């Protein structure tokens, strides 16, 4: 972000500190007590920094649920974890 007042990087750090794997902007707003716009800004910042990726787009989501996102750190851990059968 370009200004000193930008809060998206700080909100992204708080979001990634949670142990939630998948989330919507509505979830983030509720969990972090943010407005929807602030939650979207944090998610968009995470996408540009390649720390968050979209799993399901808004067009595929039903009604007002919004797009579904996930943490790339969680995906990397899930793929590389040794699984026992």
Short mmCIF file of N, CA and C in Angstrom, two decimals:
data_model
loop_
_atom_site.label_atom_id
_atom_site.label_comp_id
_atom_site.label_asym_id
_atom_site.label_seq_id
_atom_site.Cartn_x
_atom_site.Cartn_y
_atom_site.Cartn_z
N UNK A 1 0.83 -1.17 0.00
CA UNK A 1 0.00 0.00 0.00
C UNK A 1 0.88 1.24 0.00
N UNK A 2 0.35 2.35 -0.44
CA UNK A 2 1.17 3.52 -0.69
C UNK A 2 1.18 4.56 0.43
N UNK A 3 0.22 4.55 1.31
CA UNK A 3 0.16 5.58 2.33
C UNK A 3 0.57 5.04 3.69
N UNK A 4 0.87 5.95 4.61
CA UNK A 4 1.22 5.54 5.97
C UNK A 4 0.01 5.01 6.72
N UNK A 5 -1.18 5.34 6.24
CA UNK A 5 -2.40 4.91 6.91
C UNK A 5 -2.88 3.54 6.44
N UNK A 6 -2.19 2.94 5.51
CA UNK A 6 -2.60 1.64 4.98
C UNK A 6 -2.59 0.60 6.09
N UNK A 7 -3.70 -0.08 6.26
CA UNK A 7 -3.83 -1.07 7.32
C UNK A 7 -3.92 -2.48 6.78
N UNK A 8 -4.03 -2.63 5.47
CA UNK A 8 -4.18 -3.96 4.89
C UNK A 8 -3.03 -4.89 5.25
N UNK A 9 -1.77 -4.45 5.22
CA UNK A 9 -0.69 -5.36 5.61
C UNK A 9 -0.82 -5.86 7.05
N UNK A 10 -1.22 -4.98 7.95
CA UNK A 10 -1.40 -5.38 9.35
C UNK A 10 -2.58 -6.35 9.50
N UNK A 11 -3.66 -6.07 8.79
CA UNK A 11 -4.83 -6.95 8.85
C UNK A 11 -4.50 -8.32 8.24
N UNK A 12 -3.68 -8.33 7.20
CA UNK A 12 -3.27 -9.60 6.59
C UNK A 12 -2.47 -10.43 7.58
N UNK A 13 -1.58 -9.81 8.31
CA UNK A 13 -0.79 -10.53 9.32
C UNK A 13 -1.72 -11.15 10.37
N UNK A 14 -2.72 -10.39 10.81
CA UNK A 14 -3.67 -10.92 11.80
C UNK A 14 -4.48 -12.07 11.20
N UNK A 15 -4.86 -11.96 9.94
CA UNK A 15 -5.63 -13.01 9.28
C UNK A 15 -4.80 -14.29 9.15
N UNK A 16 -3.57 -14.17 8.72
CA UNK A 16 -2.73 -15.35 8.53
C UNK A 16 -2.33 -15.98 9.87
N UNK A 17 -2.38 -15.23 10.95
CA UNK A 17 -2.07 -15.77 12.27
C UNK A 17 -3.18 -16.69 12.77
N UNK A 18 -4.38 -16.52 12.26
CA UNK A 18 -5.49 -17.40 12.64
C UNK A 18 -5.28 -18.78 12.04
N UNK A 19 -5.87 -19.76 12.62
CA UNK A 19 -5.72 -21.12 12.12
C UNK A 19 -6.85 -21.53 11.19
N UNK A 20 -7.44 -20.57 10.53
CA UNK A 20 -8.50 -20.83 9.57
C UNK A 20 -7.87 -21.12 8.22
N UNK A 21 -8.29 -22.19 7.58
CA UNK A 21 -7.72 -22.56 6.28
C UNK A 21 -8.42 -21.87 5.13
N UNK A 22 -9.74 -21.87 5.15
CA UNK A 22 -10.52 -21.24 4.09
C UNK A 22 -11.44 -20.20 4.71
N UNK A 23 -11.75 -19.17 3.93
CA UNK A 23 -12.55 -18.08 4.47
C UNK A 23 -13.09 -17.23 3.34
N UNK A 24 -14.10 -16.44 3.67
CA UNK A 24 -14.65 -15.44 2.77
C UNK A 24 -14.36 -14.06 3.36
N UNK A 25 -14.62 -13.02 2.61
CA UNK A 25 -14.41 -11.67 3.13
C UNK A 25 -15.36 -11.39 4.29
N UNK A 26 -16.55 -11.96 4.25
CA UNK A 26 -17.50 -11.79 5.34
C UNK A 26 -16.96 -12.43 6.62
N UNK A 27 -16.33 -13.61 6.49
CA UNK A 27 -15.72 -14.27 7.65
C UNK A 27 -14.62 -13.41 8.25
N UNK A 28 -13.75 -12.89 7.40
CA UNK A 28 -12.63 -12.08 7.85
C UNK A 28 -13.14 -10.84 8.58
N UNK A 29 -14.15 -10.19 8.02
CA UNK A 29 -14.71 -9.00 8.65
C UNK A 29 -15.24 -9.33 10.05
N UNK A 30 -15.89 -10.47 10.18
CA UNK A 30 -16.44 -10.86 11.47
C UNK A 30 -15.33 -11.24 12.46
N UNK A 31 -14.38 -12.05 12.04
CA UNK A 31 -13.31 -12.52 12.92
C UNK A 31 -12.44 -11.39 13.44
N UNK A 32 -12.08 -10.46 12.55
CA UNK A 32 -11.14 -9.41 12.91
C UNK A 32 -11.83 -8.10 13.29
N UNK A 33 -13.17 -8.12 13.34
CA UNK A 33 -13.96 -6.95 13.67
C UNK A 33 -13.61 -5.78 12.75
N UNK A 34 -13.70 -6.04 11.45
CA UNK A 34 -13.39 -5.05 10.42
C UNK A 34 -14.63 -4.78 9.59
N UNK A 35 -14.59 -3.71 8.81
CA UNK A 35 -15.65 -3.50 7.84
C UNK A 35 -15.40 -4.44 6.65
N UNK A 36 -16.42 -4.62 5.82
CA UNK A 36 -16.26 -5.48 4.65
C UNK A 36 -15.16 -4.95 3.75
N UNK A 37 -15.09 -3.64 3.57
CA UNK A 37 -14.06 -3.03 2.70
C UNK A 37 -12.65 -3.29 3.24
N UNK A 38 -12.47 -3.19 4.55
CA UNK A 38 -11.16 -3.45 5.14
C UNK A 38 -10.78 -4.92 4.97
N UNK A 39 -11.76 -5.80 5.13
CA UNK A 39 -11.50 -7.23 4.95
C UNK A 39 -11.11 -7.52 3.50
N UNK A 40 -11.84 -6.92 2.56
CA UNK A 40 -11.51 -7.11 1.14
C UNK A 40 -10.12 -6.57 0.83
N UNK A 41 -9.76 -5.44 1.42
CA UNK A 41 -8.43 -4.85 1.18
C UNK A 41 -7.34 -5.79 1.69
N UNK A 42 -7.54 -6.40 2.86
CA UNK A 42 -6.56 -7.33 3.40
C UNK A 42 -6.43 -8.56 2.51
N UNK A 43 -7.55 -9.09 2.03
CA UNK A 43 -7.53 -10.25 1.15
C UNK A 43 -6.87 -9.90 -0.17
N UNK A 44 -7.24 -8.77 -0.75
CA UNK A 44 -6.64 -8.36 -2.02
C UNK A 44 -5.13 -8.17 -1.87
N UNK A 45 -4.72 -7.60 -0.76
CA UNK A 45 -3.29 -7.43 -0.50
C UNK A 45 -2.61 -8.81 -0.39
N UNK A 46 -3.26 -9.74 0.29
CA UNK A 46 -2.71 -11.10 0.40
C UNK A 46 -2.60 -11.80 -0.94
N UNK A 47 -3.56 -11.57 -1.81
CA UNK A 47 -3.52 -12.15 -3.16
C UNK A 47 -2.35 -11.56 -3.95
N UNK A 48 -2.15 -10.25 -3.86
CA UNK A 48 -1.05 -9.64 -4.61
C UNK A 48 0.31 -10.06 -4.05
N UNK A 49 0.38 -10.35 -2.77
CA UNK A 49 1.62 -10.80 -2.15
C UNK A 49 1.79 -12.32 -2.26
N UNK A 50 0.86 -12.98 -2.92
CA UNK A 50 0.85 -14.44 -3.12
C UNK A 50 0.87 -15.20 -1.80
N UNK A 51 0.07 -14.73 -0.84
CA UNK A 51 -0.09 -15.42 0.43
C UNK A 51 -1.49 -15.99 0.58
N UNK A 52 -2.38 -15.56 -0.30
CA UNK A 52 -3.77 -16.03 -0.32
C UNK A 52 -4.13 -16.31 -1.76
N UNK A 53 -4.94 -17.36 -1.98
CA UNK A 53 -5.43 -17.62 -3.33
C UNK A 53 -6.92 -17.89 -3.29
N UNK A 54 -7.57 -17.62 -4.42
CA UNK A 54 -9.01 -17.85 -4.53
C UNK A 54 -9.26 -19.33 -4.82
N UNK A 55 -10.19 -19.91 -4.09
CA UNK A 55 -10.56 -21.31 -4.28
C UNK A 55 -11.83 -21.41 -5.11
N UNK A 56 -12.80 -20.57 -4.80
CA UNK A 56 -14.09 -20.58 -5.49
C UNK A 56 -14.50 -19.14 -5.76
N UNK A 57 -14.80 -18.84 -7.02
CA UNK A 57 -15.13 -17.46 -7.37
C UNK A 57 -16.55 -17.10 -6.96
N UNK A 58 -16.83 -15.82 -6.95
CA UNK A 58 -18.14 -15.30 -6.56
C UNK A 58 -19.24 -15.84 -7.47
N UNK A 59 -18.94 -16.03 -8.73
CA UNK A 59 -19.94 -16.53 -9.68
C UNK A 59 -20.40 -17.94 -9.33
N UNK A 60 -19.50 -18.73 -8.76
CA UNK A 60 -19.85 -20.10 -8.39
C UNK A 60 -20.50 -20.18 -7.02
N UNK A 61 -20.29 -19.17 -6.19
CA UNK A 61 -20.84 -19.17 -4.84
C UNK A 61 -22.34 -18.89 -4.89
N UNK A 62 -23.04 -19.43 -3.92
CA UNK A 62 -24.49 -19.24 -3.91
C UNK A 62 -24.86 -17.98 -3.13
N UNK A 63 -25.72 -17.20 -3.69
CA UNK A 63 -26.28 -15.98 -3.10
C UNK A 63 -25.19 -15.02 -2.62
N UNK A 64 -25.20 -14.63 -1.35
CA UNK A 64 -24.27 -13.61 -0.86
C UNK A 64 -23.11 -14.17 -0.06
N UNK A 65 -22.74 -15.39 -0.28
CA UNK A 65 -21.66 -15.98 0.49
C UNK A 65 -20.31 -15.36 0.13
N UNK A 66 -20.12 -14.94 -1.09
CA UNK A 66 -18.86 -14.35 -1.51
C UNK A 66 -17.87 -15.41 -1.96
N UNK A 67 -16.75 -14.94 -2.49
CA UNK A 67 -15.71 -15.84 -2.98
C UNK A 67 -15.00 -16.51 -1.81
N UNK A 68 -14.52 -17.70 -2.04
CA UNK A 68 -13.84 -18.48 -1.01
C UNK A 68 -12.34 -18.40 -1.27
N UNK A 69 -11.57 -18.13 -0.22
CA UNK A 69 -10.12 -17.99 -0.31
C UNK A 69 -9.46 -18.97 0.64
N UNK A 70 -8.17 -19.24 0.42
CA UNK A 70 -7.41 -20.06 1.35
C UNK A 70 -5.99 -19.51 1.47
N UNK A 71 -5.37 -19.84 2.59
CA UNK A 71 -3.99 -19.43 2.83
C UNK A 71 -3.06 -20.35 2.05
N UNK A 72 -2.12 -19.79 1.32
CA UNK A 72 -1.17 -20.59 0.56
C UNK A 72 -0.25 -21.34 1.50
N UNK A 73 0.04 -20.77 2.67
CA UNK A 73 0.89 -21.46 3.64
C UNK A 73 0.25 -22.78 4.06
N UNK A 74 -1.07 -22.77 4.25
CA UNK A 74 -1.76 -23.99 4.63
C UNK A 74 -1.69 -25.01 3.50
N UNK A 75 -1.89 -24.59 2.27
CA UNK A 75 -1.84 -25.50 1.12
C UNK A 75 -0.46 -26.12 1.00
N UNK A 76 0.59 -25.33 1.17
CA UNK A 76 1.96 -25.83 1.08
C UNK A 76 2.22 -26.88 2.17
N UNK A 77 1.74 -26.61 3.38
CA UNK A 77 1.91 -27.57 4.48
C UNK A 77 1.12 -28.85 4.19
N UNK A 78 -0.08 -28.71 3.69
CA UNK A 78 -0.93 -29.86 3.43
C UNK A 78 -0.32 -30.76 2.35
N UNK A 79 0.24 -30.15 1.32
CA UNK A 79 0.81 -30.93 0.20
C UNK A 79 2.10 -31.63 0.61
N UNK A 80 2.91 -30.99 1.44
CA UNK A 80 4.21 -31.56 1.78
C UNK A 80 4.21 -32.40 3.06
N UNK A 81 3.11 -32.44 3.77
CA UNK A 81 3.04 -33.20 5.02
C UNK A 81 3.11 -34.70 4.74
N UNK A 82 3.89 -35.45 5.52
CA UNK A 82 3.91 -36.90 5.33
C UNK A 82 2.63 -37.52 5.93
N UNK A 83 1.82 -38.09 5.09
CA UNK A 83 0.56 -38.68 5.52
C UNK A 83 0.73 -40.15 5.82
N UNK A 84 0.12 -40.60 6.89
CA UNK A 84 0.18 -42.01 7.26
C UNK A 84 -1.11 -42.67 6.83
N UNK A 85 -1.00 -43.86 6.33
CA UNK A 85 -2.20 -44.61 5.92
C UNK A 85 -2.69 -45.50 7.01
#
